PDB file of C-alpha atoms in Angstrom:
ATOM      1  CA  UNK A   1     -32.307 -17.520  24.838  1.00  0.00           C
ATOM      2  CA  UNK A   2     -31.228 -21.226  26.175  1.00  0.00           C
ATOM      3  CA  UNK A   3     -27.168 -21.207  26.304  1.00  0.00           C
ATOM      4  CA  UNK A   4     -25.242 -24.090  26.952  1.00  0.00           C
ATOM      5  CA  UNK A   5     -21.578 -24.853  26.999  1.00  0.00           C
ATOM      6  CA  UNK A   6     -19.771 -27.678  25.530  1.00  0.00           C
ATOM      7  CA  UNK A   7     -15.721 -28.479  25.889  1.00  0.00           C
ATOM      8  CA  UNK A   8     -14.187 -28.390  22.468  1.00  0.00           C
ATOM      9  CA  UNK A   9     -13.516 -31.868  21.065  1.00  0.00           C
ATOM     10  CA  UNK A  10     -10.492 -33.022  18.543  1.00  0.00           C
ATOM     11  CA  UNK A  11     -13.276 -33.673  16.298  1.00  0.00           C
ATOM     12  CA  UNK A  12     -14.161 -29.773  16.407  1.00  0.00           C
ATOM     13  CA  UNK A  13     -10.980 -28.654  14.515  1.00  0.00           C
ATOM     14  CA  UNK A  14     -12.729 -27.790  11.184  1.00  0.00           C
ATOM     15  CA  UNK A  15     -15.997 -26.566  12.943  1.00  0.00           C
ATOM     16  CA  UNK A  16     -13.639 -24.195  15.026  1.00  0.00           C
ATOM     17  CA  UNK A  17     -11.894 -23.132  11.930  1.00  0.00           C
ATOM     18  CA  UNK A  18     -14.786 -22.245   9.914  1.00  0.00           C
ATOM     19  CA  UNK A  19     -16.051 -20.444  13.186  1.00  0.00           C
ATOM     20  CA  UNK A  20     -12.893 -18.234  13.220  1.00  0.00           C
ATOM     21  CA  UNK A  21     -12.567 -17.696   9.780  1.00  0.00           C
ATOM     22  CA  UNK A  22     -16.333 -17.014   9.191  1.00  0.00           C
ATOM     23  CA  UNK A  23     -16.239 -13.995  11.316  1.00  0.00           C
ATOM     24  CA  UNK A  24     -14.560 -10.626  11.762  1.00  0.00           C
ATOM     25  CA  UNK A  25     -13.124 -10.251  15.356  1.00  0.00           C
ATOM     26  CA  UNK A  26     -12.888  -6.375  15.578  1.00  0.00           C
ATOM     27  CA  UNK A  27     -11.635  -6.113  19.229  1.00  0.00           C
ATOM     28  CA  UNK A  28      -9.072  -9.002  19.069  1.00  0.00           C
ATOM     29  CA  UNK A  29      -5.313  -8.673  18.018  1.00  0.00           C
ATOM     30  CA  UNK A  30      -6.175 -10.889  15.015  1.00  0.00           C
ATOM     31  CA  UNK A  31      -9.315  -9.256  13.380  1.00  0.00           C
ATOM     32  CA  UNK A  32      -9.496 -11.773  10.012  1.00  0.00           C
ATOM     33  CA  UNK A  33      -8.176 -15.067  10.851  1.00  0.00           C
ATOM     34  CA  UNK A  34      -7.348 -17.320   7.669  1.00  0.00           C
ATOM     35  CA  UNK A  35      -7.574 -21.138   7.772  1.00  0.00           C
ATOM     36  CA  UNK A  36      -3.904 -21.644   7.880  1.00  0.00           C
ATOM     37  CA  UNK A  37      -3.539 -19.291  11.017  1.00  0.00           C
ATOM     38  CA  UNK A  38      -6.447 -21.084  12.819  1.00  0.00           C
ATOM     39  CA  UNK A  39      -5.225 -24.366  12.121  1.00  0.00           C
ATOM     40  CA  UNK A  40      -1.663 -23.518  13.577  1.00  0.00           C
ATOM     41  CA  UNK A  41      -3.623 -21.986  16.531  1.00  0.00           C
ATOM     42  CA  UNK A  42      -5.384 -25.400  17.223  1.00  0.00           C
ATOM     43  CA  UNK A  43      -2.368 -27.379  16.574  1.00  0.00           C
ATOM     44  CA  UNK A  44      -0.020 -25.264  18.879  1.00  0.00           C
ATOM     45  CA  UNK A  45      -2.850 -26.147  21.806  1.00  0.00           C
ATOM     46  CA  UNK A  46      -4.065 -22.398  22.064  1.00  0.00           C
ATOM     47  CA  UNK A  47      -7.507 -23.831  22.486  1.00  0.00           C
ATOM     48  CA  UNK A  48      -6.981 -27.331  24.023  1.00  0.00           C
ATOM     49  CA  UNK A  49      -3.771 -28.372  25.762  1.00  0.00           C
ATOM     50  CA  UNK A  50      -2.880 -28.652  29.559  1.00  0.00           C
ATOM     51  CA  UNK A  51      -2.890 -25.033  30.279  1.00  0.00           C
ATOM     52  CA  UNK A  52      -5.874 -24.237  28.089  1.00  0.00           C
ATOM     53  CA  UNK A  53      -9.307 -25.379  27.842  1.00  0.00           C
ATOM     54  CA  UNK A  54     -12.030 -23.891  25.321  1.00  0.00           C
ATOM     55  CA  UNK A  55     -15.867 -24.276  25.158  1.00  0.00           C
ATOM     56  CA  UNK A  56     -18.506 -23.722  22.541  1.00  0.00           C
ATOM     57  CA  UNK A  57     -21.069 -21.499  23.608  1.00  0.00           C
ATOM     58  CA  UNK A  58     -24.337 -23.200  22.016  1.00  0.00           C
ATOM     59  CA  UNK A  59     -27.896 -21.668  21.242  1.00  0.00           C
ATOM     60  CA  UNK A  60     -29.622 -24.821  20.625  1.00  0.00           C
ATOM     61  CA  UNK A  61     -27.377 -26.991  18.771  1.00  0.00           C
ATOM     62  CA  UNK A  62     -26.017 -23.655  16.718  1.00  0.00           C
ATOM     63  CA  UNK A  63     -22.345 -22.584  17.785  1.00  0.00           C
ATOM     64  CA  UNK A  64     -22.659 -18.938  18.756  1.00  0.00           C
ATOM     65  CA  UNK A  65     -19.222 -18.304  20.314  1.00  0.00           C
ATOM     66  CA  UNK A  66     -16.050 -19.673  22.058  1.00  0.00           C
ATOM     67  CA  UNK A  67     -14.794 -19.312  25.490  1.00  0.00           C
ATOM     68  CA  UNK A  68     -11.334 -20.030  25.782  1.00  0.00           C
ATOM     69  CA  UNK A  69      -9.651 -20.402  29.311  1.00  0.00           C
ATOM     70  CA  UNK A  70      -5.821 -19.799  29.316  1.00  0.00           C
ATOM     71  CA  UNK A  71      -3.477 -20.209  31.879  1.00  0.00           C
ATOM     72  CA  UNK A  72      -5.070 -22.817  33.905  1.00  0.00           C
ATOM     73  CA  UNK A  73      -2.129 -23.874  36.044  1.00  0.00           C
ATOM     74  CA  UNK A  74      -1.468 -20.271  37.373  1.00  0.00           C
ATOM     75  CA  UNK A  75      -3.557 -18.894  40.194  1.00  0.00           C
ATOM     76  CA  UNK A  76      -4.615 -15.988  37.806  1.00  0.00           C
ATOM     77  CA  UNK A  77      -6.229 -17.493  34.586  1.00  0.00           C
ATOM     78  CA  UNK A  78      -7.095 -14.999  31.719  1.00  0.00           C
ATOM     79  CA  UNK A  79     -10.017 -15.892  29.209  1.00  0.00           C
ATOM     80  CA  UNK A  80     -10.985 -14.949  25.533  1.00  0.00           C
ATOM     81  CA  UNK A  81     -14.705 -14.458  24.486  1.00  0.00           C
ATOM     82  CA  UNK A  82     -15.913 -14.530  21.004  1.00  0.00           C
ATOM     83  CA  UNK A  83     -19.242 -14.229  19.982  1.00  0.00           C
ATOM     84  CA  UNK A  84     -20.678 -14.211  16.328  1.00  0.00           C
ATOM     85  CA  UNK A  85     -21.868 -10.788  15.129  1.00  0.00           C
ATOM     86  CA  UNK A  86     -25.295 -12.014  14.885  1.00  0.00           C
ATOM     87  CA  UNK A  87     -25.522 -12.634  18.587  1.00  0.00           C
ATOM     88  CA  UNK A  88     -23.895  -9.972  20.151  1.00  0.00           C
ATOM     89  CA  UNK A  89     -26.080  -7.479  22.177  1.00  0.00           C
ATOM     90  CA  UNK A  90     -28.318 -10.371  23.323  1.00  0.00           C
ATOM     91  CA  UNK A  91     -26.813 -10.971  26.806  1.00  0.00           C
ATOM     92  CA  UNK A  92     -24.818 -13.981  25.780  1.00  0.00           C
ATOM     93  CA  UNK A  93     -21.466 -12.342  26.751  1.00  0.00           C
ATOM     94  CA  UNK A  94     -22.610 -11.604  30.364  1.00  0.00           C
ATOM     95  CA  UNK A  95     -24.177 -15.311  30.486  1.00  0.00           C
ATOM     96  CA  UNK A  96     -20.681 -16.744  29.155  1.00  0.00           C
ATOM     97  CA  UNK A  97     -18.458 -14.565  31.787  1.00  0.00           C
ATOM     98  CA  UNK A  98     -21.033 -15.609  34.778  1.00  0.00           C
ATOM     99  CA  UNK A  99     -20.359 -19.165  33.683  1.00  0.00           C
ATOM    100  CA  UNK A 100     -17.001 -19.072  32.941  1.00  0.00           C
ATOM    101  CA  UNK A 101     -16.484 -17.262  36.300  1.00  0.00           C
ATOM    102  CA  UNK A 102     -18.122 -19.835  38.247  1.00  0.00           C
ATOM    103  CA  UNK A 103     -16.445 -22.847  36.298  1.00  0.00           C
ATOM    104  CA  UNK A 104     -12.918 -21.276  36.955  1.00  0.00           C
ATOM    105  CA  UNK A 105     -13.627 -20.917  40.774  1.00  0.00           C
ATOM    106  CA  UNK A 106     -15.483 -24.144  41.183  1.00  0.00           C
ATOM    107  CA  UNK A 107     -13.128 -26.504  39.101  1.00  0.00           C
ATOM    108  CA  UNK A 108      -9.653 -24.928  40.024  1.00  0.00           C
ATOM    109  CA  UNK A 109      -9.598 -24.408  43.690  1.00  0.00           C
ATOM    110  CA  UNK A 110      -5.966 -22.871  43.373  1.00  0.00           C
ATOM    111  CA  UNK A 111      -7.516 -19.990  41.068  1.00  0.00           C
ATOM    112  CA  UNK A 112      -7.488 -16.835  43.393  1.00  0.00           C
ATOM    113  CA  UNK A 113      -8.556 -14.274  40.646  1.00  0.00           C
ATOM    114  CA  UNK A 114      -9.428 -14.163  36.931  1.00  0.00           C
ATOM    115  CA  UNK A 115      -8.390 -11.817  34.246  1.00  0.00           C
ATOM    116  CA  UNK A 116      -9.646 -10.285  31.278  1.00  0.00           C
ATOM    117  CA  UNK A 117      -8.700  -7.237  28.771  1.00  0.00           C
ATOM    118  CA  UNK A 118     -10.352  -5.529  26.249  1.00  0.00           C
ATOM    119  CA  UNK A 119      -9.951  -2.367  24.280  1.00  0.00           C
ATOM    120  CA  UNK A 120     -11.031   0.870  25.566  1.00  0.00           C
ATOM    121  CA  UNK A 121     -13.568   1.296  22.736  1.00  0.00           C
ATOM    122  CA  UNK A 122     -15.217  -2.122  23.417  1.00  0.00           C
ATOM    123  CA  UNK A 123     -17.792  -0.684  25.445  1.00  0.00           C
ATOM    124  CA  UNK A 124     -20.113  -3.622  25.380  1.00  0.00           C
ATOM    125  CA  UNK A 125     -17.383  -5.796  26.960  1.00  0.00           C
ATOM    126  CA  UNK A 126     -16.522  -3.240  29.364  1.00  0.00           C
ATOM    127  CA  UNK A 127     -20.432  -3.294  30.468  1.00  0.00           C
ATOM    128  CA  UNK A 128     -20.083  -7.233  30.797  1.00  0.00           C
ATOM    129  CA  UNK A 129     -17.109  -7.178  33.051  1.00  0.00           C
ATOM    130  CA  UNK A 130     -18.667  -4.501  35.618  1.00  0.00           C
ATOM    131  CA  UNK A 131     -21.903  -6.526  35.495  1.00  0.00           C
ATOM    132  CA  UNK A 132     -20.174  -9.673  36.536  1.00  0.00           C
ATOM    133  CA  UNK A 133     -18.493  -8.376  39.345  1.00  0.00           C
ATOM    134  CA  UNK A 134     -15.123  -7.718  37.819  1.00  0.00           C
ATOM    135  CA  UNK A 135     -13.415  -4.510  38.832  1.00  0.00           C
ATOM    136  CA  UNK A 136     -11.114  -2.313  36.365  1.00  0.00           C
ATOM    137  CA  UNK A 137      -7.495  -2.842  37.520  1.00  0.00           C
ATOM    138  CA  UNK A 138      -5.546  -1.319  34.585  1.00  0.00           C
ATOM    139  CA  UNK A 139      -5.717   1.069  31.767  1.00  0.00           C
ATOM    140  CA  UNK A 140      -2.650   0.950  29.360  1.00  0.00           C
ATOM    141  CA  UNK A 141      -2.328   3.734  27.017  1.00  0.00           C
ATOM    142  CA  UNK A 142      -1.702   3.315  23.385  1.00  0.00           C
ATOM    143  CA  UNK A 143      -1.031  -0.604  24.135  1.00  0.00           C
ATOM    144  CA  UNK A 144      -3.315  -2.316  21.728  1.00  0.00           C
ATOM    145  CA  UNK A 145      -2.484  -1.870  17.758  1.00  0.00           C
ATOM    146  CA  UNK A 146      -4.917  -2.589  15.472  1.00  0.00           C
ATOM    147  CA  UNK A 147      -4.723  -3.964  12.018  1.00  0.00           C
ATOM    148  CA  UNK A 148      -4.684  -0.577  10.309  1.00  0.00           C
ATOM    149  CA  UNK A 149      -1.694   0.644  12.942  1.00  0.00           C
ATOM    150  CA  UNK A 150      -4.067   2.721  14.806  1.00  0.00           C
ATOM    151  CA  UNK A 151      -3.042   2.583  18.717  1.00  0.00           C
ATOM    152  CA  UNK A 152      -5.814   1.945  21.342  1.00  0.00           C
ATOM    153  CA  UNK A 153      -5.832   2.046  25.009  1.00  0.00           C
ATOM    154  CA  UNK A 154      -6.234  -1.553  26.842  1.00  0.00           C
ATOM    155  CA  UNK A 155      -8.325  -1.990  29.804  1.00  0.00           C
ATOM    156  CA  UNK A 156      -8.003  -4.661  32.346  1.00  0.00           C
ATOM    157  CA  UNK A 157     -10.526  -6.103  34.484  1.00  0.00           C
ATOM    158  CA  UNK A 158     -10.232  -8.849  37.345  1.00  0.00           C
ATOM    159  CA  UNK A 159     -12.395 -10.517  40.042  1.00  0.00           C
ATOM    160  CA  UNK A 160     -11.390 -12.229  43.226  1.00  0.00           C
ATOM    161  CA  UNK A 161     -12.344 -15.400  44.616  1.00  0.00           C
ATOM    162  CA  UNK A 162     -13.442 -13.678  47.900  1.00  0.00           C
ATOM    163  CA  UNK A 163     -15.676 -11.172  45.594  1.00  0.00           C
ATOM    164  CA  UNK A 164     -17.222 -13.993  43.733  1.00  0.00           C
ATOM    165  CA  UNK A 165     -17.900 -15.568  47.102  1.00  0.00           C
ATOM    166  CA  UNK A 166     -19.575 -12.472  48.611  1.00  0.00           C
ATOM    167  CA  UNK A 167     -21.077 -10.717  45.648  1.00  0.00           C
ATOM    168  CA  UNK A 168     -19.324  -7.685  46.638  1.00  0.00           C
ATOM    169  CA  UNK A 169     -16.875  -5.933  44.318  1.00  0.00           C
ATOM    170  CA  UNK A 170     -13.397  -4.517  46.114  1.00  0.00           C
ATOM    171  CA  UNK A 171     -11.659  -1.707  44.018  1.00  0.00           C
ATOM    172  CA  UNK A 172      -8.149  -1.036  43.863  1.00  0.00           C
ATOM    173  CA  UNK A 173      -6.409   1.498  45.918  1.00  0.00           C
ATOM    174  CA  UNK A 174      -6.114   4.285  43.309  1.00  0.00           C
ATOM    175  CA  UNK A 175      -4.702   6.901  45.376  1.00  0.00           C
ATOM    176  CA  UNK A 176      -1.833   5.521  46.767  1.00  0.00           C
ATOM    177  CA  UNK A 177       0.886   7.183  45.007  1.00  0.00           C
ATOM    178  CA  UNK A 178       4.009   8.597  46.816  1.00  0.00           C
ATOM    179  CA  UNK A 179       4.195  12.385  47.306  1.00  0.00           C
ATOM    180  CA  UNK A 180       5.231  13.837  44.272  1.00  0.00           C
ATOM    181  CA  UNK A 181       8.821  15.056  44.877  1.00  0.00           C
ATOM    182  CA  UNK A 182       9.405  16.811  41.568  1.00  0.00           C
ATOM    183  CA  UNK A 183      11.221  15.308  38.335  1.00  0.00           C
ATOM    184  CA  UNK A 184      13.974  12.942  39.089  1.00  0.00           C
ATOM    185  CA  UNK A 185      15.911  13.782  35.677  1.00  0.00           C
TER     186      UNK A 185
END
């Protein structure tokens, strides 16, 4: 599948609204987006501003997804990835994360690391993170409420510029807790 990326333009407002409202987003905090909410997000600069950039993921001329890059003035930007349901499971997520990682490290010399978070039960996205060289750095219990009130664990991943350059993943020091001296109550 030939995938390309194109930055969102001001003229993309209505196509972006249709994209956001035309799908269900089960692993996003707002799973069902209505038109008013989508237009508010766009007007607030959530997709395009000094701190945010967004790109269509295109298969030919068809938009199959959106990549949103956030906190671009920071040394640790975040990203959001949305793929249309009919295009999930085809390797596009991996291609998008590979692309956005290279884009951020090449276009923003001050970027030291890139972070992304997903729900624990989003196994396809978790595999994408690992296949793209991201290391699991955090696991937050009951941190992601779904629309029905169910609490899910949230899992955080990141890639360091040095790991991206070398192609080697350095893992966090997980066993660095101080010696347990008993309860502090």
